[in-house]
Coordinates of C-alpha atoms and ligand atoms in Angstrom, one line a residue:
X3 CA 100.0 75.0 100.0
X4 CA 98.6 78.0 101.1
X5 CA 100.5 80.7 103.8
X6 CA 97.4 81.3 105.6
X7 CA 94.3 79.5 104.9
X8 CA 92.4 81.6 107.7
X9 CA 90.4 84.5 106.8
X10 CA 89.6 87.4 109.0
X11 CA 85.9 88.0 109.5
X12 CA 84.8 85.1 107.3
X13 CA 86.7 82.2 109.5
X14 CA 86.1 83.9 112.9
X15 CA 83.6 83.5 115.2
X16 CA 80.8 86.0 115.4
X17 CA 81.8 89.2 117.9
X18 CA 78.0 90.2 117.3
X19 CA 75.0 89.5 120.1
X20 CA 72.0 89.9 118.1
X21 CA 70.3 88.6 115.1
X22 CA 72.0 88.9 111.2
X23 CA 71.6 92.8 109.5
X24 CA 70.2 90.6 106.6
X25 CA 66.4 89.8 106.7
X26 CA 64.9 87.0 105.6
X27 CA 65.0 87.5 102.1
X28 CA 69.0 88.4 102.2
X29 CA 69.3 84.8 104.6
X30 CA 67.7 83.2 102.2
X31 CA 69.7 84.3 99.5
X32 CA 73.0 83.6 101.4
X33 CA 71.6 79.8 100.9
X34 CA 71.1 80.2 97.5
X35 CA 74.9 81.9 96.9
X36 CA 76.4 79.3 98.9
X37 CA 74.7 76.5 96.9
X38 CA 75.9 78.2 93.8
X39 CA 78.8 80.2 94.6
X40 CA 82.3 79.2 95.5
X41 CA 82.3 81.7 98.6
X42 CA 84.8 82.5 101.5
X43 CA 88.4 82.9 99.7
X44 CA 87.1 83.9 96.4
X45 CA 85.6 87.9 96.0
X46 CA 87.2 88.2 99.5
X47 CA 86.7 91.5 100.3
X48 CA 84.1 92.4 98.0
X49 CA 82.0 89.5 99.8
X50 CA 80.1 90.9 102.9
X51 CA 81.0 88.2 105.0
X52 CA 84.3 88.9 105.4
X53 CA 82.9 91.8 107.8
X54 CA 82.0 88.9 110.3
X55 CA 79.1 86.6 110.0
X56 CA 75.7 88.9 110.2
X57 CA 77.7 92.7 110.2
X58 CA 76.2 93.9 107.3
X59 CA 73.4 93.0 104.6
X60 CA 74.8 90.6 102.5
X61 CA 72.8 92.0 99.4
X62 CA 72.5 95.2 98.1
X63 CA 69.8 96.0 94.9
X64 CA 69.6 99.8 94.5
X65 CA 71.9 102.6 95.3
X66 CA 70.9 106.6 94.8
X67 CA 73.5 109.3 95.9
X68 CA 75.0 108.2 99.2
X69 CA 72.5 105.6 100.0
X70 CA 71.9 102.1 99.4
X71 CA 69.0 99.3 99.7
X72 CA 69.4 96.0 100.9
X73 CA 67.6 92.7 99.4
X74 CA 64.6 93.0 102.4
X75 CA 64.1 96.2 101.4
X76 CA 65.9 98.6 104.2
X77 CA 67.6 101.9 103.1
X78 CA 71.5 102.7 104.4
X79 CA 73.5 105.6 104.6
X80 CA 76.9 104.3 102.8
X81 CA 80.0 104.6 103.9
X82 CA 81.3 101.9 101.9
X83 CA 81.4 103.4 98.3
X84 CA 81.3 100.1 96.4
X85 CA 85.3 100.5 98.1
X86 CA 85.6 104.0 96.3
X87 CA 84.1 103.5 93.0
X88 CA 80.9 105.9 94.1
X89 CA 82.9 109.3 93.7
X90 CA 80.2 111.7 93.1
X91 CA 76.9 110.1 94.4
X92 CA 75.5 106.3 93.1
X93 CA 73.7 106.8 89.6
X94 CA 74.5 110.7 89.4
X95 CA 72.2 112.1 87.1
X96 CA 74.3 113.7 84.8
X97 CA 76.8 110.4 84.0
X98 CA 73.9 108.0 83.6
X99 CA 72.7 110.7 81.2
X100 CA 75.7 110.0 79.4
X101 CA 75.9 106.4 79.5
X102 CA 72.4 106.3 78.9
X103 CA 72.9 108.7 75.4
X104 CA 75.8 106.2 74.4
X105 CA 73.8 103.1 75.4
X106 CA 70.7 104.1 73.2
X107 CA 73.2 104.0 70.3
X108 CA 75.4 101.2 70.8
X109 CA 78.0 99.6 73.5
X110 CA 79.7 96.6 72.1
X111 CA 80.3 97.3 68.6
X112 CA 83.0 96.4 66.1
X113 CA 86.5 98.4 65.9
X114 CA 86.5 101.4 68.4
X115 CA 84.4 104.0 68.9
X116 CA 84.9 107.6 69.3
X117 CA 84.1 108.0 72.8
X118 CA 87.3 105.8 73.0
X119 CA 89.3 108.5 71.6
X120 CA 87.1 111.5 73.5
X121 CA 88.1 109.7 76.8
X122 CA 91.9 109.2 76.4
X123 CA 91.7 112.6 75.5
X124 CA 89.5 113.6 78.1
X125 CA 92.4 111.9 80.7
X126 CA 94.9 113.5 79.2
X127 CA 93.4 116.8 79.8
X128 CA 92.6 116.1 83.6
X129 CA 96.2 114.0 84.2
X130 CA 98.6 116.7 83.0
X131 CA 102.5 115.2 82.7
X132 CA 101.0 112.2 80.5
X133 CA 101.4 111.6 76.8
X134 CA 99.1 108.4 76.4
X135 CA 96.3 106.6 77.8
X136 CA 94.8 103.1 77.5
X137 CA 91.6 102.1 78.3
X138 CA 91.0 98.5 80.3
X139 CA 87.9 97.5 82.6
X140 CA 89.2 97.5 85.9
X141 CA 92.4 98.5 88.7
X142 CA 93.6 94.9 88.0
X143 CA 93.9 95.2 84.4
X144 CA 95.7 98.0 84.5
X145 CA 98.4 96.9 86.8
X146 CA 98.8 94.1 85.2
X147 CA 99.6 96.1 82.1
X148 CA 101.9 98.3 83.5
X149 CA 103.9 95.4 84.9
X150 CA 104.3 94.0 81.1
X151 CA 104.9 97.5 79.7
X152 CA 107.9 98.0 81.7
X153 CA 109.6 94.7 81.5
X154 CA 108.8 94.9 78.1
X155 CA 110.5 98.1 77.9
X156 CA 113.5 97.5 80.5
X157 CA 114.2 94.3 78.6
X158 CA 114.0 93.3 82.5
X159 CA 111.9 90.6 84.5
X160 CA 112.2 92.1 87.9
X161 CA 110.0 94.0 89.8
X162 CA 110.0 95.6 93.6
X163 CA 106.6 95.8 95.3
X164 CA 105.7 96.5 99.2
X165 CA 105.3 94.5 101.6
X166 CA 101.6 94.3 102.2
X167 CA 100.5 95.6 99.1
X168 CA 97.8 94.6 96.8
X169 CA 97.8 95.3 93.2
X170 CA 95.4 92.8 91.8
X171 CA 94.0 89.7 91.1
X172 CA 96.8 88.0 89.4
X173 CA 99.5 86.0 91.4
X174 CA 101.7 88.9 90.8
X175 CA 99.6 91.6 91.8
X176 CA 97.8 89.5 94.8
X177 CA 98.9 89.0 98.6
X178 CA 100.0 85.5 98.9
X179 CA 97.0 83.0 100.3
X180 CA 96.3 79.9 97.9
X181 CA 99.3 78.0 95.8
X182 CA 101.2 80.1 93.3
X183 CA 103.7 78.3 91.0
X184 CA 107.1 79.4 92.0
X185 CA 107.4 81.0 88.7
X186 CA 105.1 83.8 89.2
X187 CA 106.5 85.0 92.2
X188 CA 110.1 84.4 91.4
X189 CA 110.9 88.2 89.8
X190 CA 109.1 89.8 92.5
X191 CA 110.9 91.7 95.7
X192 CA 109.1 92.6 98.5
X193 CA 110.6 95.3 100.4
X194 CA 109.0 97.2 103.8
X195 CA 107.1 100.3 103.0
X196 CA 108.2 103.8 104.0
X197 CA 111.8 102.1 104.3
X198 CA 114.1 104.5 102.5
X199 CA 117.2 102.9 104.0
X200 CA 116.0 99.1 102.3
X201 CA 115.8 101.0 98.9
X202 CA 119.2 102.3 99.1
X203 CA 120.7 99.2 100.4
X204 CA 118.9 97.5 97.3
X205 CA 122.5 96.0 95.9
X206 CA 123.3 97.2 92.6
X207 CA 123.8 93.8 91.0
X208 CA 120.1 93.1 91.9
X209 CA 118.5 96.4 91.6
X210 CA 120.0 96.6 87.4
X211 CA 117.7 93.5 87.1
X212 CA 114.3 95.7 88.3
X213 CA 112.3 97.2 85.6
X214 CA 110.1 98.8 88.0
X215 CA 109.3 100.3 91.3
X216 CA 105.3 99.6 91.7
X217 CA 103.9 101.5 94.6
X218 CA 100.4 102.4 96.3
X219 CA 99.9 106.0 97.6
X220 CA 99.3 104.7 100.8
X221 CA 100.2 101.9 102.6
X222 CA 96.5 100.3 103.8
X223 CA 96.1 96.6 104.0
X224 CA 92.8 95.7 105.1
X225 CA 92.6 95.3 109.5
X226 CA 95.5 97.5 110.4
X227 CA 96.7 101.6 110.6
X228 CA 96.8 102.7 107.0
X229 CA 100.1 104.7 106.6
X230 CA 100.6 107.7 103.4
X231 CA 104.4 107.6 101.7
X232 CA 106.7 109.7 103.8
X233 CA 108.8 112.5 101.9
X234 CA 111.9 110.9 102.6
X235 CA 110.6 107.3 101.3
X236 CA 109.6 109.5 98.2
X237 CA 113.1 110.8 97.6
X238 CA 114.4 107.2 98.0
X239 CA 112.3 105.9 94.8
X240 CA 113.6 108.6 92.9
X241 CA 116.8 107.9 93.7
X242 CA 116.7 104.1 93.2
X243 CA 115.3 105.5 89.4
X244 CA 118.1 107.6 89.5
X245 CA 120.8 104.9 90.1
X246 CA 119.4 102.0 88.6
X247 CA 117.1 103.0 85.4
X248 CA 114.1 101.1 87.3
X249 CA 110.7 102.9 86.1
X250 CA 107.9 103.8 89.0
X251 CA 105.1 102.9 89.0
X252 CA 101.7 104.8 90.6
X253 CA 98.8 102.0 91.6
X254 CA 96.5 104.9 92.0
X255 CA 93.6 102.7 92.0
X256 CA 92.1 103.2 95.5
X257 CA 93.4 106.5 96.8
X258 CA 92.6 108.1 92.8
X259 CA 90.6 111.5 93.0
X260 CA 90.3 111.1 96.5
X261 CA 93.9 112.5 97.7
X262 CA 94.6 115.2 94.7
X263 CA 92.6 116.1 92.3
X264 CA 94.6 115.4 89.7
X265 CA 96.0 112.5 90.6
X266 CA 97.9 111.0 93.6
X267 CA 100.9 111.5 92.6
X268 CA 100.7 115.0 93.2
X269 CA 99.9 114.6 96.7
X270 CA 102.6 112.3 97.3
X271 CA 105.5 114.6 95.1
X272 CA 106.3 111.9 93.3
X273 CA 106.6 111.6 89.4
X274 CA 105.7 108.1 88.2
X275 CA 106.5 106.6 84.7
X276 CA 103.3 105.3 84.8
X277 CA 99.6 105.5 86.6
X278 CA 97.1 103.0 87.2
X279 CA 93.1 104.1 87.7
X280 CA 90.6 102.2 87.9
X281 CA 87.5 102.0 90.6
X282 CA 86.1 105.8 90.6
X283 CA 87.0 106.8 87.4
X284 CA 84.1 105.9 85.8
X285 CA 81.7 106.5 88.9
X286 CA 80.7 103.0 89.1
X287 CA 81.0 101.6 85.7
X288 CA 83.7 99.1 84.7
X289 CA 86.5 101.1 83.2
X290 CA 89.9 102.1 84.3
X291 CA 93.0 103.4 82.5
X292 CA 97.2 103.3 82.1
X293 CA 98.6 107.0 81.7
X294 CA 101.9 106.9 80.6
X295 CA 105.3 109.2 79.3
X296 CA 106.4 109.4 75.9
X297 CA 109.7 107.1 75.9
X298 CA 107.0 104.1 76.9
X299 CA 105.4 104.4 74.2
X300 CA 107.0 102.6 72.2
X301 CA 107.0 99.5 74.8
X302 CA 103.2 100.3 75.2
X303 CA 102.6 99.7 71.5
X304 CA 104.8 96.1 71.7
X305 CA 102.3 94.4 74.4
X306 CA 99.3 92.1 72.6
X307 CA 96.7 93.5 75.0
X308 CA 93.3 93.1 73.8
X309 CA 89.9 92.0 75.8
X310 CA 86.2 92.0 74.1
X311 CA 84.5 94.3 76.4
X312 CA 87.1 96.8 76.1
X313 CA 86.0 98.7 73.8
X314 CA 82.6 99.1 74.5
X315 CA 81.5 102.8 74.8
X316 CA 79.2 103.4 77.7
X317 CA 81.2 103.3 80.4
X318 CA 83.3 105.9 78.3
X319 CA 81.2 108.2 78.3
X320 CA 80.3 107.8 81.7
X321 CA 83.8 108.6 82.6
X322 CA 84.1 111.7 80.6
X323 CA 81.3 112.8 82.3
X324 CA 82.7 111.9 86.2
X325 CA 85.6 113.9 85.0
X326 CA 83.6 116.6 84.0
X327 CA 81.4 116.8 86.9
X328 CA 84.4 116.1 89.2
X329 CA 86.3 119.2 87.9
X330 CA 83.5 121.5 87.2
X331 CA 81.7 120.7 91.0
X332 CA 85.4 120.9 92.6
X333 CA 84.1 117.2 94.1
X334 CA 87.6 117.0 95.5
X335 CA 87.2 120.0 97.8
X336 CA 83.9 118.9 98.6
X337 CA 84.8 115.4 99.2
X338 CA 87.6 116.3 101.7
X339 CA 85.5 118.8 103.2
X340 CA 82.8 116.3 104.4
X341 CA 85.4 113.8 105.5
X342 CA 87.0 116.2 107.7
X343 CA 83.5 117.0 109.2
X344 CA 82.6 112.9 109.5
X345 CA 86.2 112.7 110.9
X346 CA 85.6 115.4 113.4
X347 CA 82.5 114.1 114.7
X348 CA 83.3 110.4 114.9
X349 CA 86.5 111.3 116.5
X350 CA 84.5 113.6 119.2
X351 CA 82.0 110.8 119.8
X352 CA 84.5 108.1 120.5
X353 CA 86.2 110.4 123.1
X354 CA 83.1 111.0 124.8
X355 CA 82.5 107.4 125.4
X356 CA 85.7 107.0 126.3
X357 CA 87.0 104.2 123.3
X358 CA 90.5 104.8 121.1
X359 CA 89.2 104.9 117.8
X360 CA 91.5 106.2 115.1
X361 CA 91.1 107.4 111.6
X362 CA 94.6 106.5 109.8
X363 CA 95.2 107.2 106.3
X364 CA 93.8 110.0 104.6
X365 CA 90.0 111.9 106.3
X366 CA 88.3 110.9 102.1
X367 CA 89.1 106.9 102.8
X368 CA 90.8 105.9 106.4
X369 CA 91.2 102.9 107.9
X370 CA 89.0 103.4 110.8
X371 CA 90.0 100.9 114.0
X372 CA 89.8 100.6 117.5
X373 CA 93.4 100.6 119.1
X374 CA 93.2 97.6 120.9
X375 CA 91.5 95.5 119.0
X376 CA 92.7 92.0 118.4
X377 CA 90.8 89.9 115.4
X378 CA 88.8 93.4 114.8
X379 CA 86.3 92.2 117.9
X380 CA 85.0 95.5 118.4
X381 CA 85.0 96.9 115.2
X382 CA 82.7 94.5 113.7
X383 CA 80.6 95.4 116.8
X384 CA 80.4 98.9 116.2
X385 CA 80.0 98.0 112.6
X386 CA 77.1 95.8 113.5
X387 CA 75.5 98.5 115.6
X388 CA 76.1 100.8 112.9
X389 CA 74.2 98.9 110.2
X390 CA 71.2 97.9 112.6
X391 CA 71.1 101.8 113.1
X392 CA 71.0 102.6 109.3
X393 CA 74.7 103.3 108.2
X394 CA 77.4 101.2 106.5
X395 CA 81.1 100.9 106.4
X396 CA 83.2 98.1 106.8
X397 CA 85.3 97.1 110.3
X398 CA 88.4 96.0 108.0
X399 CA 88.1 98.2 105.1
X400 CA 88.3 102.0 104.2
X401 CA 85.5 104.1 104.7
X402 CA 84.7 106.1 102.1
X403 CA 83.6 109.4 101.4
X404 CA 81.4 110.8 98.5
X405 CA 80.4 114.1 96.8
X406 CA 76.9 112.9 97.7
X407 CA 77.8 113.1 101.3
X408 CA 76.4 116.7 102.2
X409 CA 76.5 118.2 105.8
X410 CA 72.7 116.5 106.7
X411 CA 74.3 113.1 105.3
X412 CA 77.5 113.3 107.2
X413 CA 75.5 114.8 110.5
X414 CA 73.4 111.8 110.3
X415 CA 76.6 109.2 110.3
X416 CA 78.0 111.2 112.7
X417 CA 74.7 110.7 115.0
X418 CA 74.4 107.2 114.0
X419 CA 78.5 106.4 114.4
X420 CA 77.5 108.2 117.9
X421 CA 75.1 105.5 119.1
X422 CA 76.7 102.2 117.6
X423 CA 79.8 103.7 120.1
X424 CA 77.4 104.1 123.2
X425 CA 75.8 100.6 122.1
X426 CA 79.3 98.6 121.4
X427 CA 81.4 99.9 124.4
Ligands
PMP526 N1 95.1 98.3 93.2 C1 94.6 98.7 94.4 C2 95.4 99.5 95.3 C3 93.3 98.2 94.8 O1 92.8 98.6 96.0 C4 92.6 97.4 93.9 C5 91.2 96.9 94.2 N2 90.9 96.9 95.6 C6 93.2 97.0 92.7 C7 94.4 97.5 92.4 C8 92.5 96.1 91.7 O2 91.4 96.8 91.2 P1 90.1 95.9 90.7 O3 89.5 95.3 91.9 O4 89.3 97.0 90.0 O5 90.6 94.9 89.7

């Protein structure tokens, strides 16, 4: 039985008047995927229909810096990111370089390679506060490792999540929309975000059963105002860890390099046991890590954790090499500079055609939504006017901002973002 067995955008109606973004060659291959593909529910939000039927160009064969080409052939401006993985610009020159050395010599080979050891070191050097680091291939992985490191070393089954989080692809991890046995949800509590009051009215009896506190930065389900950890809400986690011996966990996934650069965490003033990455870190190759503290360890070491492709070297080295480029360019402060601008001008445009748009969350990946705007109507409009005008983001999801987005790239969203208004008001 599933809780809700509607999905936004990909259920709906269409809220566009006008033909598909995708051509003919990206309509025909929506045949093909639905012929061989089971669609809708499954990649959700990685799927392009779940921006409303026709919104945006349903496949995408070749990305350079901030832009991206669809299947028929037409360049974007990108505002999507891959959803964050594209830090420092698609294919930057001097990470493919890197994956590219590695590749010539070998990927998948037996027993680790070196690059392995280069880049838990190299994370080590950039995450300061962390003793250990473990490679895996995506955000999911590494959530789902956390969550066995602590219970393995709380000798507890337990954990407290938020409300509307999402963590990952397991049952666990995931919102609730097909049939999960009972099982997998049984040891999970689901308490409001920014609710310090609900963590101190935890009762003791129950909170001495939680190995762990797993949290996002930012609260920012797809559809509605994302919302940043309050200091007070903070304070509360630490002292639920305080009182209870619960470790905290930091899903930095999403929000990673894009609120702090170095990590977070540090934005939020909060000092997790544990950290999660995954989706920029290596630029947009499959890798993601676990940071964790000394007394873990030991429970890090007890998990059987193993997975073939881990170990292959490439998309090391092309993470070293976004941390280097990251750190040496200072890509944070250029990344939040050119969000403020695109925040700015969006903002300014909206005003002057009179529409309540609002950037929530952080200016480097906001939710970006109309106020009123029931079933996301008039943000897949604007969307859709967007993307017949040459720039992508998604109605539902975060924008996202790159390295790659210089003044002339955000100017032109800006101008863009400035006639989809006018068009969709
Ligand atoms: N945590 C958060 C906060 C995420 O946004 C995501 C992915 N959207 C994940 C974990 C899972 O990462 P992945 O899709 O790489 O498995």
């Amino acid at each position: 039985m599933s809780t809700d067995s509607r999905l936004p955008g990909i259920d709906g109606a269409s809220n566009i008047s006008g033909p598909p973004i995708d051509g003919p060659i990206g309509q025909a291959l929506w045949a093909r995927a639905d012929a061989v593909l089971p669609g809708r529910a499954m990649f959700m939000t990685r799927s392009a229909r779940y921006a409303g039927p026709g919104v945006q160009p349903g496949f995408i064969d070749e990305a350079q810096g901030c832009r991206v080409r669809d299947a028929d052939g037409r360049w974007y401006l990108d505002l999507n990111c891959g959803n964050g993985p594209n830090l420092l610009g698609y294919r930057h020159p001097e990470v493919e370089a890197a994956a590219r050395r590695q590749a010539e010599q070998g990927d998948l080979m037996p027993y680790f390679p070196s690059a392995m050891v280069d880049f838990c070191e190299r994370l080590l050097r950039w995450g300061p506060g962390f003793d250990w680091a473990l490679p895996v291939k995506a955000g999911s992985d590494a959530t789902a490792l956390a969550m066995r490191i602590v219970r393995a070393a709380r000798n507890r089954d337990k954990l407290v999540l938020f409300r509307q989080a999402y963590h990952g692809n397991n049952a666990e991890q995931s919102l609730r929309h097909e049939r999960h046995p009972a099982a997998a949800l049984d040891n999970l509590y689901r308490l409001d975000w920014n609710d310090p009051a609900g963590l101190d009215a935890f009762p003791a009896e129950a909170a001495d059963q939680v190995a762990a506190i797993m949290l996002n930065p930012i609260d920012q389900p797809s559809g509605v105002p994302a919302s940043e950890a309050s200091a007070d809400f903070v304070a509360a986690v630490h002292r639920f860890r305080a009182r209870t011996g619960t470790l905290v966990i930091l899903d930095d996934v999403r929000s990673g390099f894009r609120l702090h650069p170095q990590g977070s965490h540090r934005a939020m003033g909060l000092d997790p046991d544990l950290l999660c990455l995954g989706k920029a870190l290596g630029n947009g190759h499959a890798v993601g890590a676990l940071l964790g503290k000394e007394p873990l360890r030991a429970a890090a070491s007890s998990i059987l954790y193993t997975s073939t492709y881990i170990y292959s070297a490439v998309c090391f080295r092309a993470a070293i090499a976004t941390l280097d480029v990251y750190e040496r360019d200072d890509a944070f402060a250029v990344i939040q500079r050119a969000a403020e601008r695109l925040r700015a001008g969006v903002l300014a445009a909206a005003g002057r055609h009179g529409l309540d748009l609002r950037f929530t969350g952080p200016a480097t990946h906001p939710n970006v939504l109309f106020v009123e705007d029931p079933g996301c109507a008039r943000g897949e409009r604007f969307a859709y006017e967007a993307a017949r005008r040459g720039l992508l983001f998604h109605p539902r999801l975060a924008w996202f901002v790159s390295a790659a987005h210089d003044d002339a790239a955000i100017d032109e969203a800006i101008a863009i973002a400035d006639a989809a208004l006018a068009a969709s008001a």
